[in-house]
PDB file of C-alpha atoms in Angstrom:
ATOM      1  CA  UNK A  21      17.076   5.869 -10.404  1.00 43.00           C
ATOM      2  CA  UNK A  22      13.707   5.344 -12.068  1.00 41.00           C
ATOM      3  CA  UNK A  23      10.700   4.451  -9.908  1.00 43.00           C
ATOM      4  CA  UNK A  24       7.096   5.328  -9.332  1.00 47.00           C
ATOM      5  CA  UNK A  25       5.873   8.214  -7.262  1.00 49.00           C
ATOM      6  CA  UNK A  26       4.000   7.855  -4.014  1.00 50.00           C
ATOM      7  CA  UNK A  27       1.615   5.011  -4.662  1.00 48.00           C
ATOM      8  CA  UNK A  28      -1.985   5.890  -3.919  1.00 45.00           C
ATOM      9  CA  UNK A  29      -3.390   2.421  -3.894  1.00 40.00           C
ATOM     10  CA  UNK A  30      -7.080   2.899  -4.580  1.00 33.00           C
ATOM     11  CA  UNK A  31      -8.545  -0.478  -3.477  1.00 30.00           C
ATOM     12  CA  UNK A  32     -11.756  -1.808  -5.040  1.00 33.00           C
ATOM     13  CA  UNK A  33     -13.968  -3.629  -2.527  1.00 28.00           C
ATOM     14  CA  UNK A  34     -15.918  -6.575  -3.964  1.00 28.00           C
ATOM     15  CA  UNK A  35     -19.216  -7.199  -2.153  1.00 33.00           C
ATOM     16  CA  UNK A  36     -19.535 -10.977  -2.184  1.00 32.00           C
ATOM     17  CA  UNK A  37     -22.957 -12.488  -1.537  1.00 31.00           C
ATOM     18  CA  UNK A  38     -22.244 -16.229  -1.467  1.00 31.00           C
ATOM     19  CA  UNK A  39     -24.726 -19.081  -1.241  1.00 30.00           C
ATOM     20  CA  UNK A  40     -23.925 -21.658   1.417  1.00 34.00           C
ATOM     21  CA  UNK A  41     -21.763 -24.595   0.318  1.00 38.00           C
ATOM     22  CA  UNK A  42     -18.420 -26.281   0.739  1.00 39.00           C
ATOM     23  CA  UNK A  43     -16.187 -24.359  -1.676  1.00 40.00           C
ATOM     24  CA  UNK A  44     -18.656 -24.558  -4.607  1.00 41.00           C
ATOM     25  CA  UNK A  45     -21.114 -21.797  -3.809  1.00 42.00           C
ATOM     26  CA  UNK A  46     -22.007 -19.306  -6.522  1.00 42.00           C
ATOM     27  CA  UNK A  47     -22.066 -15.556  -6.178  1.00 47.00           C
ATOM     28  CA  UNK A  48     -25.657 -14.399  -6.108  1.00 40.00           C
ATOM     29  CA  UNK A  49     -26.566 -12.347  -9.154  1.00 36.00           C
ATOM     30  CA  UNK A  50     -23.846 -13.811 -11.348  1.00 44.00           C
ATOM     31  CA  UNK A  51     -20.050 -13.839 -11.334  1.00 76.00           C
ATOM     32  CA  UNK A  52     -17.617 -16.598 -10.501  1.00 86.00           C
ATOM     33  CA  UNK A  53     -18.473 -19.333  -8.061  1.00 92.00           C
ATOM     34  CA  UNK A  54     -15.874 -20.249  -5.484  1.00 92.00           C
ATOM     35  CA  UNK A  55     -15.047 -23.393  -7.418  1.00 94.00           C
ATOM     36  CA  UNK A  56     -14.513 -21.312 -10.555  1.00 94.00           C
ATOM     37  CA  UNK A  57     -12.238 -18.970  -8.597  1.00 94.00           C
ATOM     38  CA  UNK A  58     -10.163 -21.940  -7.469  1.00 95.00           C
ATOM     39  CA  UNK A  59      -9.933 -23.287 -10.999  1.00 95.00           C
ATOM     40  CA  UNK A  60      -8.974 -19.870 -12.350  1.00 95.00           C
ATOM     41  CA  UNK A  61      -6.262 -19.515  -9.704  1.00 94.00           C
ATOM     42  CA  UNK A  62      -4.766 -22.871 -10.664  1.00 95.00           C
ATOM     43  CA  UNK A  63      -4.589 -21.842 -14.332  1.00 95.00           C
ATOM     44  CA  UNK A  64      -2.559 -18.699 -13.649  1.00 95.00           C
ATOM     45  CA  UNK A  65       0.930 -18.810 -15.146  1.00 93.00           C
ATOM     46  CA  UNK A  66       3.072 -17.530 -12.261  1.00 94.00           C
ATOM     47  CA  UNK A  67       3.176 -18.473  -8.558  1.00 95.00           C
ATOM     48  CA  UNK A  68       2.335 -14.959  -7.370  1.00 95.00           C
ATOM     49  CA  UNK A  69      -0.736 -14.796  -9.630  1.00 95.00           C
ATOM     50  CA  UNK A  70      -1.824 -18.242  -8.491  1.00 96.00           C
ATOM     51  CA  UNK A  71      -1.439 -17.165  -4.860  1.00 96.00           C
ATOM     52  CA  UNK A  72      -3.467 -14.003  -5.481  1.00 95.00           C
ATOM     53  CA  UNK A  73      -6.240 -16.101  -6.999  1.00 95.00           C
ATOM     54  CA  UNK A  74      -6.261 -18.587  -4.136  1.00 96.00           C
ATOM     55  CA  UNK A  75      -6.392 -15.777  -1.578  1.00 95.00           C
ATOM     56  CA  UNK A  76      -9.390 -14.257  -3.370  1.00 94.00           C
ATOM     57  CA  UNK A  77     -11.104 -17.627  -3.274  1.00 95.00           C
ATOM     58  CA  UNK A  78     -10.187 -18.007   0.395  1.00 95.00           C
ATOM     59  CA  UNK A  79     -11.799 -14.676   1.256  1.00 93.00           C
ATOM     60  CA  UNK A  80     -14.965 -15.725  -0.586  1.00 93.00           C
ATOM     61  CA  UNK A  81     -14.969 -19.037   1.265  1.00 95.00           C
ATOM     62  CA  UNK A  82     -14.591 -17.307   4.615  1.00 94.00           C
ATOM     63  CA  UNK A  83     -17.436 -14.918   3.730  1.00 92.00           C
ATOM     64  CA  UNK A  84     -19.560 -17.978   2.929  1.00 94.00           C
ATOM     65  CA  UNK A  85     -18.812 -19.502   6.320  1.00 95.00           C
ATOM     66  CA  UNK A  86     -16.471 -22.183   4.956  1.00 96.00           C
ATOM     67  CA  UNK A  87     -13.547 -21.587   7.307  1.00 95.00           C
ATOM     68  CA  UNK A  88     -11.879 -24.955   6.628  1.00 95.00           C
ATOM     69  CA  UNK A  89     -12.023 -24.313   2.884  1.00 96.00           C
ATOM     70  CA  UNK A  90     -10.624 -20.820   3.404  1.00 96.00           C
ATOM     71  CA  UNK A  91      -7.761 -22.233   5.458  1.00 96.00           C
ATOM     72  CA  UNK A  92      -6.956 -24.819   2.792  1.00 96.00           C
ATOM     73  CA  UNK A  93      -6.979 -22.216   0.005  1.00 96.00           C
ATOM     74  CA  UNK A  94      -4.828 -19.823   2.050  1.00 96.00           C
ATOM     75  CA  UNK A  95      -2.287 -22.550   2.715  1.00 96.00           C
ATOM     76  CA  UNK A  96      -2.248 -23.398  -0.985  1.00 96.00           C
ATOM     77  CA  UNK A  97      -1.541 -19.737  -1.714  1.00 96.00           C
ATOM     78  CA  UNK A  98       1.313 -19.796   0.783  1.00 97.00           C
ATOM     79  CA  UNK A  99       2.718 -22.977  -0.767  1.00 96.00           C
ATOM     80  CA  UNK A 100       2.757 -21.339  -4.198  1.00 96.00           C
ATOM     81  CA  UNK A 101       4.601 -18.356  -2.769  1.00 97.00           C
ATOM     82  CA  UNK A 102       7.343 -20.646  -1.489  1.00 96.00           C
ATOM     83  CA  UNK A 103       8.295 -21.306  -5.110  1.00 95.00           C
ATOM     84  CA  UNK A 104      10.832 -19.272  -7.042  1.00 93.00           C
ATOM     85  CA  UNK A 105       9.573 -16.073  -8.597  1.00 94.00           C
ATOM     86  CA  UNK A 106       9.986 -12.323  -8.942  1.00 95.00           C
ATOM     87  CA  UNK A 107      10.770 -10.983  -5.439  1.00 96.00           C
ATOM     88  CA  UNK A 108       8.971  -7.752  -6.239  1.00 96.00           C
ATOM     89  CA  UNK A 109       5.775  -9.719  -6.817  1.00 95.00           C
ATOM     90  CA  UNK A 110       6.244 -12.517  -4.296  1.00 97.00           C
ATOM     91  CA  UNK A 111       7.206 -10.536  -1.177  1.00 97.00           C
ATOM     92  CA  UNK A 112       4.086  -8.284  -1.057  1.00 95.00           C
ATOM     93  CA  UNK A 113       1.839 -11.295  -1.723  1.00 96.00           C
ATOM     94  CA  UNK A 114       3.461 -13.112   1.187  1.00 97.00           C
ATOM     95  CA  UNK A 115       2.510 -10.204   3.436  1.00 96.00           C
ATOM     96  CA  UNK A 116      -1.064 -10.435   2.109  1.00 95.00           C
ATOM     97  CA  UNK A 117      -1.079 -14.165   2.787  1.00 96.00           C
ATOM     98  CA  UNK A 118       0.216 -13.623   6.325  1.00 97.00           C
ATOM     99  CA  UNK A 119      -2.536 -11.103   7.074  1.00 95.00           C
ATOM    100  CA  UNK A 120      -5.218 -13.541   5.920  1.00 95.00           C
ATOM    101  CA  UNK A 121      -3.662 -16.474   7.770  1.00 97.00           C
ATOM    102  CA  UNK A 122      -3.864 -14.425  10.960  1.00 96.00           C
ATOM    103  CA  UNK A 123      -7.511 -13.669  10.202  1.00 94.00           C
ATOM    104  CA  UNK A 124      -8.364 -17.372  10.074  1.00 95.00           C
ATOM    105  CA  UNK A 125      -6.348 -18.122  13.201  1.00 94.00           C
ATOM    106  CA  UNK A 126      -3.256 -19.759  11.695  1.00 95.00           C
ATOM    107  CA  UNK A 127      -0.620 -17.593  13.392  1.00 96.00           C
ATOM    108  CA  UNK A 128       2.201 -20.101  12.965  1.00 96.00           C
ATOM    109  CA  UNK A 129       1.818 -20.137   9.185  1.00 96.00           C
ATOM    110  CA  UNK A 130       1.406 -16.359   9.237  1.00 97.00           C
ATOM    111  CA  UNK A 131       4.712 -15.970  11.072  1.00 97.00           C
ATOM    112  CA  UNK A 132       6.435 -18.239   8.534  1.00 97.00           C
ATOM    113  CA  UNK A 133       4.948 -16.178   5.688  1.00 97.00           C
ATOM    114  CA  UNK A 134       6.221 -12.936   7.223  1.00 98.00           C
ATOM    115  CA  UNK A 135       9.737 -14.278   7.656  1.00 98.00           C
ATOM    116  CA  UNK A 136       9.750 -15.505   4.061  1.00 98.00           C
ATOM    117  CA  UNK A 137       8.440 -12.135   2.873  1.00 98.00           C
ATOM    118  CA  UNK A 138      11.347 -10.381   4.576  1.00 98.00           C
ATOM    119  CA  UNK A 139      13.792 -12.884   3.096  1.00 97.00           C
ATOM    120  CA  UNK A 140      12.368 -12.476  -0.413  1.00 97.00           C
ATOM    121  CA  UNK A 141      12.356  -8.699  -0.094  1.00 97.00           C
ATOM    122  CA  UNK A 142      16.139  -8.736  -0.180  1.00 96.00           C
ATOM    123  CA  UNK A 143      15.901  -9.392  -3.904  1.00 96.00           C
ATOM    124  CA  UNK A 144      13.647  -6.393  -4.608  1.00 97.00           C
ATOM    125  CA  UNK A 145      15.077  -3.687  -6.844  1.00 95.00           C
ATOM    126  CA  UNK A 146      13.014  -0.825  -5.398  1.00 95.00           C
ATOM    127  CA  UNK A 147      14.382   0.154  -1.956  1.00 96.00           C
ATOM    128  CA  UNK A 148      11.210   1.977  -0.917  1.00 94.00           C
ATOM    129  CA  UNK A 149       9.033  -1.046  -1.668  1.00 96.00           C
ATOM    130  CA  UNK A 150      11.520  -3.267   0.143  1.00 97.00           C
ATOM    131  CA  UNK A 151      11.367  -1.082   3.250  1.00 96.00           C
ATOM    132  CA  UNK A 152       7.570  -1.076   2.999  1.00 95.00           C
ATOM    133  CA  UNK A 153       7.356  -4.885   2.808  1.00 97.00           C
ATOM    134  CA  UNK A 154       9.571  -5.281   5.865  1.00 98.00           C
ATOM    135  CA  UNK A 155       7.678  -2.543   7.730  1.00 96.00           C
ATOM    136  CA  UNK A 156       4.306  -4.116   6.918  1.00 96.00           C
ATOM    137  CA  UNK A 157       5.658  -7.453   8.126  1.00 97.00           C
ATOM    138  CA  UNK A 158       6.677  -5.829  11.393  1.00 97.00           C
ATOM    139  CA  UNK A 159       3.237  -4.273  11.760  1.00 95.00           C
ATOM    140  CA  UNK A 160       1.481  -7.633  11.412  1.00 97.00           C
ATOM    141  CA  UNK A 161       3.997  -9.266  13.733  1.00 97.00           C
ATOM    142  CA  UNK A 162       3.351  -6.757  16.508  1.00 95.00           C
ATOM    143  CA  UNK A 163      -0.369  -6.050  16.148  1.00 94.00           C
ATOM    144  CA  UNK A 164      -2.026  -7.712  19.147  1.00 92.00           C
ATOM    145  CA  UNK A 165      -5.572  -7.312  17.808  1.00 88.00           C
ATOM    146  CA  UNK A 166      -5.189  -8.168  14.123  1.00 89.00           C
ATOM    147  CA  UNK A 167      -1.730  -9.677  13.972  1.00 95.00           C
ATOM    148  CA  UNK A 168       0.538 -12.204  15.634  1.00 96.00           C
ATOM    149  CA  UNK A 169       1.200 -10.169  18.772  1.00 95.00           C
ATOM    150  CA  UNK A 170       4.911 -10.997  18.875  1.00 96.00           C
ATOM    151  CA  UNK A 171       6.563  -7.860  20.273  1.00 95.00           C
ATOM    152  CA  UNK A 172      10.123  -9.124  19.909  1.00 96.00           C
ATOM    153  CA  UNK A 173       9.674 -10.098  16.270  1.00 97.00           C
ATOM    154  CA  UNK A 174       7.982  -6.775  15.569  1.00 96.00           C
ATOM    155  CA  UNK A 175      10.898  -4.836  17.064  1.00 96.00           C
ATOM    156  CA  UNK A 176      13.383  -6.878  15.039  1.00 97.00           C
ATOM    157  CA  UNK A 177      11.563  -6.349  11.748  1.00 97.00           C
ATOM    158  CA  UNK A 178      10.836  -2.670  12.361  1.00 96.00           C
ATOM    159  CA  UNK A 179      14.494  -2.050  13.176  1.00 96.00           C
ATOM    160  CA  UNK A 180      15.393  -3.657   9.860  1.00 97.00           C
ATOM    161  CA  UNK A 181      12.776  -1.569   8.053  1.00 97.00           C
ATOM    162  CA  UNK A 182      14.159   1.585   9.667  1.00 95.00           C
ATOM    163  CA  UNK A 183      17.674   0.765   8.484  1.00 96.00           C
ATOM    164  CA  UNK A 184      16.373   0.166   4.968  1.00 97.00           C
ATOM    165  CA  UNK A 185      14.459   3.460   4.999  1.00 94.00           C
ATOM    166  CA  UNK A 186      17.539   5.339   6.189  1.00 92.00           C
ATOM    167  CA  UNK A 187      19.485   3.955   3.228  1.00 94.00           C
ATOM    168  CA  UNK A 188      16.957   5.154   0.644  1.00 93.00           C
ATOM    169  CA  UNK A 189      17.986   8.017  -1.618  1.00 90.00           C
ATOM    170  CA  UNK A 190      17.025  11.308   0.033  1.00 84.00           C
ATOM    171  CA  UNK A 191      14.607  12.175  -2.788  1.00 81.00           C
ATOM    172  CA  UNK A 192      12.405   9.205  -1.875  1.00 86.00           C
ATOM    173  CA  UNK A 193      13.264   8.631   1.786  1.00 88.00           C
ATOM    174  CA  UNK A 194      10.144  10.282   3.197  1.00 84.00           C
ATOM    175  CA  UNK A 195       7.886   7.660   1.624  1.00 84.00           C
ATOM    176  CA  UNK A 196       9.908   4.870   3.200  1.00 90.00           C
ATOM    177  CA  UNK A 197       9.922   6.609   6.586  1.00 90.00           C
ATOM    178  CA  UNK A 198       6.152   7.074   6.323  1.00 86.00           C
ATOM    179  CA  UNK A 199       5.689   3.331   5.814  1.00 89.00           C
ATOM    180  CA  UNK A 200       7.822   2.566   8.860  1.00 92.00           C
ATOM    181  CA  UNK A 201       6.071   5.176  11.010  1.00 88.00           C
ATOM    182  CA  UNK A 202       2.646   3.737  10.205  1.00 84.00           C
ATOM    183  CA  UNK A 203       3.923   0.215  10.821  1.00 91.00           C
ATOM    184  CA  UNK A 204       5.267   1.207  14.242  1.00 90.00           C
ATOM    185  CA  UNK A 205       1.860   2.641  15.090  1.00 85.00           C
ATOM    186  CA  UNK A 206       0.055  -0.541  14.026  1.00 87.00           C
ATOM    187  CA  UNK A 207       2.516  -2.682  15.956  1.00 91.00           C
ATOM    188  CA  UNK A 208       1.887  -0.744  19.152  1.00 87.00           C
ATOM    189  CA  UNK A 209       5.412   0.683  19.259  1.00 85.00           C
ATOM    190  CA  UNK A 210       4.367   4.174  20.359  1.00 80.00           C
ATOM    191  CA  UNK A 211       7.826   5.554  21.172  1.00 83.00           C
ATOM    192  CA  UNK A 212       9.319   4.288  17.919  1.00 85.00           C
ATOM    193  CA  UNK A 213       6.343   5.671  15.980  1.00 83.00           C
ATOM    194  CA  UNK A 214       6.729   9.134  17.539  1.00 81.00           C
ATOM    195  CA  UNK A 215      10.434   9.202  16.770  1.00 85.00           C
ATOM    196  CA  UNK A 216       9.849   8.045  13.209  1.00 86.00           C
ATOM    197  CA  UNK A 217       7.164  10.657  12.530  1.00 83.00           C
ATOM    198  CA  UNK A 218       9.541  13.359  13.758  1.00 86.00           C
ATOM    199  CA  UNK A 219      12.257  12.121  11.438  1.00 87.00           C
ATOM    200  CA  UNK A 220       9.763  11.903   8.588  1.00 83.00           C
ATOM    201  CA  UNK A 221       8.779  15.543   8.943  1.00 87.00           C
ATOM    202  CA  UNK A 222      12.409  16.602   9.245  1.00 88.00           C
ATOM    203  CA  UNK A 223      13.256  14.682   6.084  1.00 84.00           C
ATOM    204  CA  UNK A 224      10.324  16.213   4.216  1.00 85.00           C
ATOM    205  CA  UNK A 225      11.139  19.782   5.194  1.00 87.00           C
ATOM    206  CA  UNK A 226      14.804  19.351   4.281  1.00 86.00           C
ATOM    207  CA  UNK A 227      13.943  18.698   0.643  1.00 86.00           C
ATOM    208  CA  UNK A 228      14.471  21.634  -1.694  1.00 86.00           C
ATOM    209  CA  UNK A 229      12.872  20.426  -4.930  1.00 89.00           C
ATOM    210  CA  UNK A 230       9.193  21.543  -4.715  1.00 92.00           C
ATOM    211  CA  UNK A 231       7.559  18.400  -6.054  1.00 90.00           C
ATOM    212  CA  UNK A 232       9.572  16.134  -3.784  1.00 87.00           C
ATOM    213  CA  UNK A 233       8.831  18.425  -0.840  1.00 90.00           C
ATOM    214  CA  UNK A 234       5.097  18.510  -1.551  1.00 91.00           C
ATOM    215  CA  UNK A 235       4.835  14.730  -1.849  1.00 87.00           C
ATOM    216  CA  UNK A 236       6.939  14.129   1.264  1.00 86.00           C
ATOM    217  CA  UNK A 237       4.964  16.619   3.360  1.00 90.00           C
ATOM    218  CA  UNK A 238       1.763  14.971   2.131  1.00 89.00           C
ATOM    219  CA  UNK A 239       3.100  11.601   3.280  1.00 83.00           C
ATOM    220  CA  UNK A 240       3.942  13.072   6.690  1.00 86.00           C
ATOM    221  CA  UNK A 241       0.460  14.564   6.905  1.00 88.00           C
ATOM    222  CA  UNK A 242      -1.020  11.183   6.135  1.00 83.00           C
ATOM    223  CA  UNK A 243       0.802   9.641   9.076  1.00 81.00           C
ATOM    224  CA  UNK A 244      -0.278  12.452  11.408  1.00 85.00           C
ATOM    225  CA  UNK A 245      -3.895  12.100  10.302  1.00 85.00           C
ATOM    226  CA  UNK A 246      -3.920   8.333  10.788  1.00 78.00           C
ATOM    227  CA  UNK A 247      -2.484   8.693  14.275  1.00 78.00           C
ATOM    228  CA  UNK A 248      -5.134  11.191  15.348  1.00 83.00           C
ATOM    229  CA  UNK A 249      -3.002  14.344  15.079  1.00 85.00           C
ATOM    230  CA  UNK A 250      -5.451  16.420  13.043  1.00 88.00           C
ATOM    231  CA  UNK A 251      -3.992  19.874  13.691  1.00 91.00           C
ATOM    232  CA  UNK A 252      -0.465  18.775  12.847  1.00 90.00           C
ATOM    233  CA  UNK A 253      -1.775  17.090   9.692  1.00 90.00           C
ATOM    234  CA  UNK A 254      -3.574  20.266   8.626  1.00 93.00           C
ATOM    235  CA  UNK A 255      -0.393  22.321   9.017  1.00 94.00           C
ATOM    236  CA  UNK A 256       1.610  19.840   6.974  1.00 93.00           C
ATOM    237  CA  UNK A 257      -1.070  19.735   4.264  1.00 95.00           C
ATOM    238  CA  UNK A 258      -1.048  23.529   4.008  1.00 95.00           C
ATOM    239  CA  UNK A 259       2.722  23.508   3.589  1.00 95.00           C
ATOM    240  CA  UNK A 260       2.482  20.668   1.060  1.00 94.00           C
ATOM    241  CA  UNK A 261      -0.103  22.571  -0.974  1.00 96.00           C
ATOM    242  CA  UNK A 262       2.089  25.680  -0.941  1.00 96.00           C
ATOM    243  CA  UNK A 263       5.025  23.660  -2.248  1.00 95.00           C
ATOM    244  CA  UNK A 264       2.880  22.063  -4.950  1.00 96.00           C
ATOM    245  CA  UNK A 265       1.439  25.349  -6.214  1.00 95.00           C
ATOM    246  CA  UNK A 266       4.933  26.833  -6.454  1.00 95.00           C
ATOM    247  CA  UNK A 267       5.884  24.365  -9.207  1.00 96.00           C
ATOM    248  CA  UNK A 268       6.062  25.913 -12.666  1.00 95.00           C
ATOM    249  CA  UNK A 269       6.244  22.735 -14.777  1.00 96.00           C
ATOM    250  CA  UNK A 270       2.638  21.593 -15.414  1.00 96.00           C
ATOM    251  CA  UNK A 271       3.271  17.859 -15.131  1.00 95.00           C
ATOM    252  CA  UNK A 272       5.152  18.140 -11.852  1.00 95.00           C
ATOM    253  CA  UNK A 273       2.566  20.563 -10.489  1.00 96.00           C
ATOM    254  CA  UNK A 274      -0.274  18.181 -11.384  1.00 96.00           C
ATOM    255  CA  UNK A 275       1.344  15.164  -9.726  1.00 94.00           C
ATOM    256  CA  UNK A 276       2.270  17.128  -6.611  1.00 94.00           C
ATOM    257  CA  UNK A 277      -1.269  18.504  -6.259  1.00 96.00           C
ATOM    258  CA  UNK A 278      -2.617  14.984  -6.738  1.00 94.00           C
ATOM    259  CA  UNK A 279      -0.460  13.697  -3.874  1.00 91.00           C
ATOM    260  CA  UNK A 280      -1.609  16.520  -1.606  1.00 94.00           C
ATOM    261  CA  UNK A 281      -5.238  15.944  -2.605  1.00 95.00           C
ATOM    262  CA  UNK A 282      -4.951  12.245  -1.748  1.00 90.00           C
ATOM    263  CA  UNK A 283      -3.567  13.045   1.702  1.00 90.00           C
ATOM    264  CA  UNK A 284      -6.198  15.739   2.224  1.00 94.00           C
ATOM    265  CA  UNK A 285      -8.988  13.306   1.389  1.00 92.00           C
ATOM    266  CA  UNK A 286      -7.479  10.728   3.727  1.00 86.00           C
ATOM    267  CA  UNK A 287      -7.530  13.372   6.468  1.00 89.00           C
ATOM    268  CA  UNK A 288     -11.274  13.756   5.929  1.00 90.00           C
ATOM    269  CA  UNK A 289     -11.426  17.088   4.069  1.00 93.00           C
ATOM    270  CA  UNK A 290     -13.132  16.034   0.840  1.00 94.00           C
ATOM    271  CA  UNK A 291     -14.133  19.544  -0.344  1.00 95.00           C
ATOM    272  CA  UNK A 292     -10.551  20.785  -0.068  1.00 96.00           C
ATOM    273  CA  UNK A 293      -9.281  17.616  -1.767  1.00 95.00           C
ATOM    274  CA  UNK A 294     -11.639  18.220  -4.703  1.00 96.00           C
ATOM    275  CA  UNK A 295     -10.469  21.816  -4.912  1.00 96.00           C
ATOM    276  CA  UNK A 296      -6.870  20.626  -5.158  1.00 96.00           C
ATOM    277  CA  UNK A 297      -7.833  18.033  -7.775  1.00 96.00           C
ATOM    278  CA  UNK A 298      -9.453  20.714  -9.921  1.00 96.00           C
ATOM    279  CA  UNK A 299      -6.192  22.659  -9.761  1.00 96.00           C
ATOM    280  CA  UNK A 300      -4.317  19.475 -10.663  1.00 96.00           C
ATOM    281  CA  UNK A 301      -6.634  18.957 -13.628  1.00 95.00           C
ATOM    282  CA  UNK A 302      -5.915  22.465 -14.903  1.00 96.00           C
ATOM    283  CA  UNK A 303      -2.189  21.810 -14.646  1.00 96.00           C
ATOM    284  CA  UNK A 304      -2.514  18.416 -16.343  1.00 95.00           C
ATOM    285  CA  UNK A 305      -4.368  20.039 -19.234  1.00 95.00           C
ATOM    286  CA  UNK A 306      -1.283  22.168 -19.915  1.00 96.00           C
ATOM    287  CA  UNK A 307       1.128  19.216 -20.228  1.00 95.00           C
ATOM    288  CA  UNK A 308       2.563  19.396 -23.741  1.00 94.00           C
ATOM    289  CA  UNK A 309       3.316  15.727 -24.390  1.00 92.00           C
ATOM    290  CA  UNK A 310       0.038  13.968 -25.354  1.00 90.00           C
ATOM    291  CA  UNK A 311       0.907  10.624 -23.744  1.00 90.00           C
ATOM    292  CA  UNK A 312       2.123  12.228 -20.519  1.00 91.00           C
ATOM    293  CA  UNK A 313      -0.938  14.472 -20.471  1.00 92.00           C
ATOM    294  CA  UNK A 314      -3.318  11.521 -20.814  1.00 92.00           C
ATOM    295  CA  UNK A 315      -1.564   9.590 -18.044  1.00 92.00           C
ATOM    296  CA  UNK A 316      -1.745  12.353 -15.472  1.00 93.00           C
ATOM    297  CA  UNK A 317      -5.239  13.484 -16.480  1.00 92.00           C
ATOM    298  CA  UNK A 318      -6.561   9.938 -16.139  1.00 93.00           C
ATOM    299  CA  UNK A 319      -5.102   9.667 -12.640  1.00 92.00           C
ATOM    300  CA  UNK A 320      -6.477  13.028 -11.550  1.00 94.00           C
ATOM    301  CA  UNK A 321      -9.953  12.446 -12.968  1.00 94.00           C
ATOM    302  CA  UNK A 322     -10.204   8.910 -11.632  1.00 92.00           C
ATOM    303  CA  UNK A 323      -9.439  10.193  -8.147  1.00 92.00           C
ATOM    304  CA  UNK A 324     -11.828  13.097  -8.587  1.00 93.00           C
ATOM    305  CA  UNK A 325     -14.616  10.811  -9.748  1.00 92.00           C
ATOM    306  CA  UNK A 326     -14.153   8.470  -6.801  1.00 90.00           C
ATOM    307  CA  UNK A 327     -14.296  11.358  -4.313  1.00 90.00           C
ATOM    308  CA  UNK A 328     -17.366  12.929  -5.929  1.00 90.00           C
ATOM    309  CA  UNK A 329     -19.251   9.670  -5.433  1.00 85.00           C
ATOM    310  CA  UNK A 330     -18.669   9.676  -1.688  1.00 78.00           C
TER     311      UNK A 330
END
């Protein structure tokens, strides 16, 4: 089965300074006005791209104080996502739409978006991403502060996500379990979260292949760190680093060290993360294939550059 490694998801935050207006304000200092964002969204060629554009415009409208305009744009995004399209693109965007609909107070539409996201996820080819979409839907459903606050729906969706994670190939199961564990935490399902984290660590430690073990332990550490278990996270990160440094093949060693560095940075230890990234860079420099070397070196150095700026 061919699929990507643990996604790191470096998110760029756009600082929008919008002049007051009803959906036509311009961004101070240049850039697209809200009206231009709406027009650009409409010109996109696929429903998921159109929805992404409308959600960006909606966020700008909300930042400008135009809540009614933001609601209209968000609903337009949701309408576009009801159309036929690639499930792998549509389902995650539906989760994004649901999160924003909750933010503007439209919980009914948010619930509908979550249910459609789960339905569309059934057509996804990547089982880890499918489990993640369903888990994220459960998190939003159960979150009482930033979600719908529907405990029963959350339990239903998280149970489905757990079943999907359990069915994932062992090599990649830890990533799926990590997504479910974090979702249980966000949804306020403390007992389920504790059980899932335990299973995640067990799954990670059972792996024999060093790269898979390093990446899975890093994922488990990430969950521990996000749930306030710093000591447990540190132990897992140490074990993950040991697994990564035991890899002989340069490319695998570089990617494994990158995963551990990401988790280490997320746990708040930037100096150690940079140390691991320097080791990853050395390994990447030894990759024989030029194209493969460039790919991994770019990823390592991009991450390193972002951390050095902090």
